[in-house]
PDB file of C-alpha atoms in Angstrom:
ATOM      1  CA  MET A   1       0.000   0.000   0.000  1.00  0.00           C
ATOM      2  CA  GLN A   2       1.445   3.325  -1.024  1.00  0.00           C
ATOM      3  CA  VAL A   3       1.613   5.907   1.751  1.00  0.00           C
ATOM      4  CA  ILE A   4       0.941   9.408   0.429  1.00  0.00           C
ATOM      5  CA  GLY A   5       2.516  12.408   2.144  1.00  0.00           C
ATOM      6  CA  ASN A   6       5.546  13.117   4.245  1.00  0.00           C
ATOM      7  CA  ALA A   7       6.031  10.307   6.723  1.00  0.00           C
ATOM      8  CA  SER A   8       9.186   9.705   8.694  1.00  0.00           C
ATOM      9  CA  ASP A   9      10.907   6.392   8.048  1.00  0.00           C
ATOM     10  CA  GLU A  10       9.784   5.247  11.509  1.00  0.00           C
ATOM     11  CA  LEU A  11       6.128   6.099  10.852  1.00  0.00           C
ATOM     12  CA  ARG A  12       6.239   4.590   7.357  1.00  0.00           C
ATOM     13  CA  GLU A  13       7.655   1.319   8.757  1.00  0.00           C
ATOM     14  CA  THR A  14       5.045   1.307  11.541  1.00  0.00           C
ATOM     15  CA  LEU A  15       2.267   1.823   9.005  1.00  0.00           C
ATOM     16  CA  GLU A  16       3.563  -1.020   6.846  1.00  0.00           C
ATOM     17  CA  ARG A  17       3.452  -3.381   9.848  1.00  0.00           C
ATOM     18  CA  TYR A  18       0.062  -2.033  11.022  1.00  0.00           C
ATOM     19  CA  LEU A  19      -1.468  -2.466   7.549  1.00  0.00           C
ATOM     20  CA  ALA A  20       0.015  -5.959   7.231  1.00  0.00           C
ATOM     21  CA  LEU A  21      -1.652  -6.865  10.539  1.00  0.00           C
ATOM     22  CA  ARG A  22      -4.981  -5.481   9.309  1.00  0.00           C
ATOM     23  CA  GLN A  23      -4.627  -7.727   6.246  1.00  0.00           C
ATOM     24  CA  GLU A  24      -3.918 -10.738   8.461  1.00  0.00           C
ATOM     25  CA  ILE A  25      -7.064  -9.884  10.429  1.00  0.00           C
ATOM     26  CA  ASP A  26      -9.086  -9.719   7.192  1.00  0.00           C
ATOM     27  CA  ASP A  27      -7.509 -13.062   6.206  1.00  0.00           C
ATOM     28  CA  ARG A  28      -8.696 -14.421   9.572  1.00  0.00           C
ATOM     29  CA  THR A  29      -5.224 -15.459  10.706  1.00  0.00           C
ATOM     30  CA  ARG A  30      -5.069 -12.953  13.596  1.00  0.00           C
ATOM     31  CA  PRO A  31      -7.753 -11.510  15.893  1.00  0.00           C
ATOM     32  CA  TRP A  32      -8.766  -7.850  15.994  1.00  0.00           C
ATOM     33  CA  SER A  33      -7.509  -7.591  19.564  1.00  0.00           C
ATOM     34  CA  ASP A  34      -3.925  -7.892  18.244  1.00  0.00           C
ATOM     35  CA  LEU A  35      -4.217  -4.269  17.077  1.00  0.00           C
ATOM     36  CA  VAL A  36      -3.425  -3.195  20.643  1.00  0.00           C
ATOM     37  CA  GLU A  37       0.221  -3.914  19.762  1.00  0.00           C
ATOM     38  CA  TYR A  38       0.125  -0.564  17.963  1.00  0.00           C
ATOM     39  CA  PHE A  39      -1.422   1.570  20.720  1.00  0.00           C
ATOM     40  CA  THR A  40       0.005   3.420  23.710  1.00  0.00           C
ATOM     41  CA  ASP A  41      -1.144   2.487  27.221  1.00  0.00           C
ATOM     42  CA  ASP A  42      -3.273   5.645  27.376  1.00  0.00           C
ATOM     43  CA  VAL A  43      -4.768   5.342  23.873  1.00  0.00           C
ATOM     44  CA  VAL A  44      -8.106   6.957  23.039  1.00  0.00           C
ATOM     45  CA  PHE A  45     -10.238   5.053  20.511  1.00  0.00           C
ATOM     46  CA  ILE A  46     -13.422   6.525  19.003  1.00  0.00           C
ATOM     47  CA  ASP A  47     -15.856   4.109  17.353  1.00  0.00           C
ATOM     48  CA  PRO A  48     -18.944   5.230  15.387  1.00  0.00           C
ATOM     49  CA  ALA A  49     -21.227   2.876  17.353  1.00  0.00           C
ATOM     50  CA  TRP A  50     -19.436   2.243  20.659  1.00  0.00           C
ATOM     51  CA  GLY A  51     -18.176   5.788  21.255  1.00  0.00           C
ATOM     52  CA  ARG A  52     -15.064   6.687  23.214  1.00  0.00           C
ATOM     53  CA  VAL A  53     -12.923   3.935  24.706  1.00  0.00           C
ATOM     54  CA  GLU A  54      -9.819   4.789  26.734  1.00  0.00           C
ATOM     55  CA  GLY A  55      -6.738   2.828  27.740  1.00  0.00           C
ATOM     56  CA  LEU A  56      -5.141  -0.272  26.331  1.00  0.00           C
ATOM     57  CA  ALA A  57      -7.199  -2.725  28.413  1.00  0.00           C
ATOM     58  CA  GLY A  58     -10.419  -0.938  27.456  1.00  0.00           C
ATOM     59  CA  VAL A  59      -9.545  -0.980  23.758  1.00  0.00           C
ATOM     60  CA  ARG A  60      -8.612  -4.681  23.904  1.00  0.00           C
ATOM     61  CA  GLU A  61     -11.979  -5.498  25.520  1.00  0.00           C
ATOM     62  CA  PHE A  62     -13.788  -3.268  23.002  1.00  0.00           C
ATOM     63  CA  LEU A  63     -12.092  -4.993  20.042  1.00  0.00           C
ATOM     64  CA  VAL A  64     -13.069  -8.429  21.319  1.00  0.00           C
ATOM     65  CA  ASP A  65     -16.650  -7.362  22.136  1.00  0.00           C
ATOM     66  CA  SER A  66     -17.296  -5.308  19.001  1.00  0.00           C
ATOM     67  CA  MET A  67     -15.705  -7.633  16.429  1.00  0.00           C
ATOM     68  CA  THR A  68     -17.009 -10.952  17.745  1.00  0.00           C
ATOM     69  CA  GLY A  69     -19.900 -12.047  15.547  1.00  0.00           C
ATOM     70  CA  ILE A  70     -18.783 -10.199  12.433  1.00  0.00           C
ATOM     71  CA  GLU A  71     -15.854 -12.432  11.510  1.00  0.00           C
ATOM     72  CA  GLU A  72     -17.093 -12.761   7.925  1.00  0.00           C
ATOM     73  CA  TRP A  73     -16.872  -8.996   7.378  1.00  0.00           C
ATOM     74  CA  THR A  74     -13.721  -7.514   5.869  1.00  0.00           C
ATOM     75  CA  PHE A  75     -12.205  -4.043   5.988  1.00  0.00           C
ATOM     76  CA  PRO A  76      -9.946  -3.574   2.934  1.00  0.00           C
ATOM     77  CA  VAL A  77      -7.764  -0.454   2.915  1.00  0.00           C
ATOM     78  CA  ASP A  78      -7.969   1.711  -0.215  1.00  0.00           C
ATOM     79  CA  ARG A  79      -5.613   4.583   0.578  1.00  0.00           C
ATOM     80  CA  VAL A  80      -3.301   5.915   3.295  1.00  0.00           C
ATOM     81  CA  TRP A  81      -2.004   9.448   3.702  1.00  0.00           C
ATOM     82  CA  VAL A  82       0.163  11.162   6.292  1.00  0.00           C
ATOM     83  CA  ASP A  83       0.513  14.743   7.482  1.00  0.00           C
ATOM     84  CA  GLY A  84       3.095  15.001  10.252  1.00  0.00           C
ATOM     85  CA  ASP A  85       1.978  12.632  13.036  1.00  0.00           C
ATOM     86  CA  GLU A  86      -1.579  12.352  11.657  1.00  0.00           C
ATOM     87  CA  VAL A  87      -2.530   9.387   9.472  1.00  0.00           C
ATOM     88  CA  GLY A  88      -5.669   9.034   7.371  1.00  0.00           C
ATOM     89  CA  ILE A  89      -6.873   5.658   6.165  1.00  0.00           C
ATOM     90  CA  LYS A  90      -9.683   5.222   3.641  1.00  0.00           C
ATOM     91  CA  TYR A  91     -11.203   1.751   3.897  1.00  0.00           C
ATOM     92  CA  ARG A  92     -14.368  -0.183   3.118  1.00  0.00           C
ATOM     93  CA  GLN A  93     -16.495  -2.253   5.469  1.00  0.00           C
ATOM     94  CA  VAL A  94     -17.649  -5.242   3.401  1.00  0.00           C
ATOM     95  CA  LEU A  95     -20.467  -7.488   4.591  1.00  0.00           C
ATOM     96  CA  PRO A  96     -21.304 -10.914   3.186  1.00  0.00           C
ATOM     97  CA  GLY A  97     -23.289 -10.603  -0.020  1.00  0.00           C
ATOM     98  CA  GLY A  98     -21.209  -7.704  -1.323  1.00  0.00           C
ATOM     99  CA  PHE A  99     -22.773  -4.926   0.749  1.00  0.00           C
ATOM    100  CA  GLU A 100     -20.161  -2.303   1.580  1.00  0.00           C
ATOM    101  CA  GLN A 101     -19.790   1.083   3.195  1.00  0.00           C
ATOM    102  CA  SER A 102     -17.085   3.730   3.060  1.00  0.00           C
ATOM    103  CA  GLY A 103     -15.037   4.323   6.191  1.00  0.00           C
ATOM    104  CA  TYR A 104     -12.228   6.549   7.401  1.00  0.00           C
ATOM    105  CA  THR A 105      -9.757   6.159  10.232  1.00  0.00           C
ATOM    106  CA  THR A 106      -7.667   8.931  11.742  1.00  0.00           C
ATOM    107  CA  LEU A 107      -4.613   7.865  13.725  1.00  0.00           C
ATOM    108  CA  LEU A 108      -2.237  10.076  15.729  1.00  0.00           C
ATOM    109  CA  TYR A 109       1.281   8.746  15.915  1.00  0.00           C
ATOM    110  CA  ALA A 110       2.993   8.850  19.313  1.00  0.00           C
ATOM    111  CA  GLY A 111       6.378   7.488  18.207  1.00  0.00           C
ATOM    112  CA  GLY A 112       8.031   4.214  19.060  1.00  0.00           C
ATOM    113  CA  GLY A 113       5.743   2.265  16.731  1.00  0.00           C
ATOM    114  CA  LYS A 114       2.573   3.268  18.620  1.00  0.00           C
ATOM    115  CA  PHE A 115      -0.538   5.348  18.001  1.00  0.00           C
ATOM    116  CA  ARG A 116      -2.190   7.354  20.783  1.00  0.00           C
ATOM    117  CA  TYR A 117      -5.540   8.034  19.106  1.00  0.00           C
ATOM    118  CA  GLU A 118      -7.834   6.348  16.625  1.00  0.00           C
ATOM    119  CA  GLU A 119     -11.128   7.701  15.358  1.00  0.00           C
ATOM    120  CA  ASP A 120     -13.207   5.612  12.961  1.00  0.00           C
ATOM    121  CA  VAL A 121     -15.999   7.212  10.945  1.00  0.00           C
ATOM    122  CA  LEU A 122     -18.740   5.366   9.035  1.00  0.00           C
ATOM    123  CA  ASN A 123     -22.136   6.493   7.790  1.00  0.00           C
ATOM    124  CA  MET A 124     -24.156   4.475  10.314  1.00  0.00           C
ATOM    125  CA  ALA A 125     -27.433   5.079   8.433  1.00  0.00           C
ATOM    126  CA  HIS A 126     -25.837   3.367   5.417  1.00  0.00           C
ATOM    127  CA  VAL A 127     -24.564   0.547   7.637  1.00  0.00           C
ATOM    128  CA  MET A 128     -28.051  -0.039   9.086  1.00  0.00           C
ATOM    129  CA  GLU A 129     -29.685   0.047   5.635  1.00  0.00           C
ATOM    130  CA  ASP A 130     -27.214  -2.524   4.316  1.00  0.00           C
ATOM    131  CA  LEU A 131     -27.665  -4.748   7.363  1.00  0.00           C
ATOM    132  CA  ALA A 132     -31.423  -4.757   6.767  1.00  0.00           C
ATOM    133  CA  ALA A 133     -31.094  -5.313   2.990  1.00  0.00           C
ATOM    134  CA  SER A 134     -28.564  -8.130   3.433  1.00  0.00           C
ATOM    135  CA  GLY A 135     -30.716 -10.001   5.915  1.00  0.00           C
ATOM    136  CA  TRP A 136     -27.726 -10.270   8.256  1.00  0.00           C
ATOM    137  CA  GLN A 137     -28.662 -11.288  11.776  1.00  0.00           C
ATOM    138  CA  PRO A 138     -26.383 -11.014  14.782  1.00  0.00           C
ATOM    139  CA  PRO A 139     -25.325 -14.419  16.092  1.00  0.00           C
ATOM    140  CA  GLU A 140     -26.485 -15.553  19.493  1.00  0.00           C
ATOM    141  CA  GLY A 141     -24.403 -14.074  22.281  1.00  0.00           C
ATOM    142  CA  MET A 142     -23.081 -11.169  20.203  1.00  0.00           C
ATOM    143  CA  LYS A 143     -22.429  -8.044  22.276  1.00  0.00           C
ATOM    144  CA  PHE A 144     -23.882  -4.691  21.287  1.00  0.00           C
ATOM    145  CA  PRO A 145     -22.729  -1.089  21.739  1.00  0.00           C
ATOM    146  CA  PRO A 146     -23.708   0.686  24.941  1.00  0.00           C
ATOM    147  CA  ARG A 147     -27.127   2.368  24.933  1.00  0.00           C
ATOM    148  CA  GLN A 148     -25.538   5.733  25.704  1.00  0.00           C
ATOM    149  CA  PRO A 149     -21.985   5.810  24.344  1.00  0.00           C
ATOM    150  CA  ASN A 150     -19.567   8.560  25.301  1.00  0.00           C
ATOM    151  CA  TRP A 151     -19.461  10.675  22.114  1.00  0.00           C
ATOM    152  CA  ASP A 152     -16.503  12.797  23.215  1.00  0.00           C
ATOM    153  CA  PHE A 153     -14.145  12.608  20.227  1.00  0.00           C
ATOM    154  CA  SER A 154     -11.572  15.050  21.606  1.00  0.00           C
ATOM    155  CA  ARG A 155      -7.980  14.113  21.049  1.00  0.00           C
ATOM    156  CA  PRO A 156      -5.657  13.510  23.980  1.00  0.00           C
ATOM    157  CA  SER A 157      -3.316  16.370  24.790  1.00  0.00           C
TER     158      SER A 157
END
């Protein structure tokens, strides 16, 4: 995947490893929770359905809870760009049956191969329409987002 923009060698190498891990997750050879390898202990993660999650343990739990039950979905990356310590990733969320939505991730690089912030953005109305049209049903025991997520998307200082 070509990285567009001015990235330091360290950030470029981190992104290559991070994107390779995302591919392994899509290939179902690694779990989503392995992404915590790329986050600082005090990471802030913003999800479009689950809201704000803070800290490495919280993000690990969130990744297990939020991605269990959707193992057949994939999240191919289309483009990556960098501006200083800020990374933008354009991806697609692909459901079985070919239904897909456009998504964006913003990452803030902390150095040392770690990110301190991730914010994912999806058009949730589109997601819900596609879920209904596809006939997808959540498997038994699947966890759902909190009823009142914390929508604070502020970046850590």
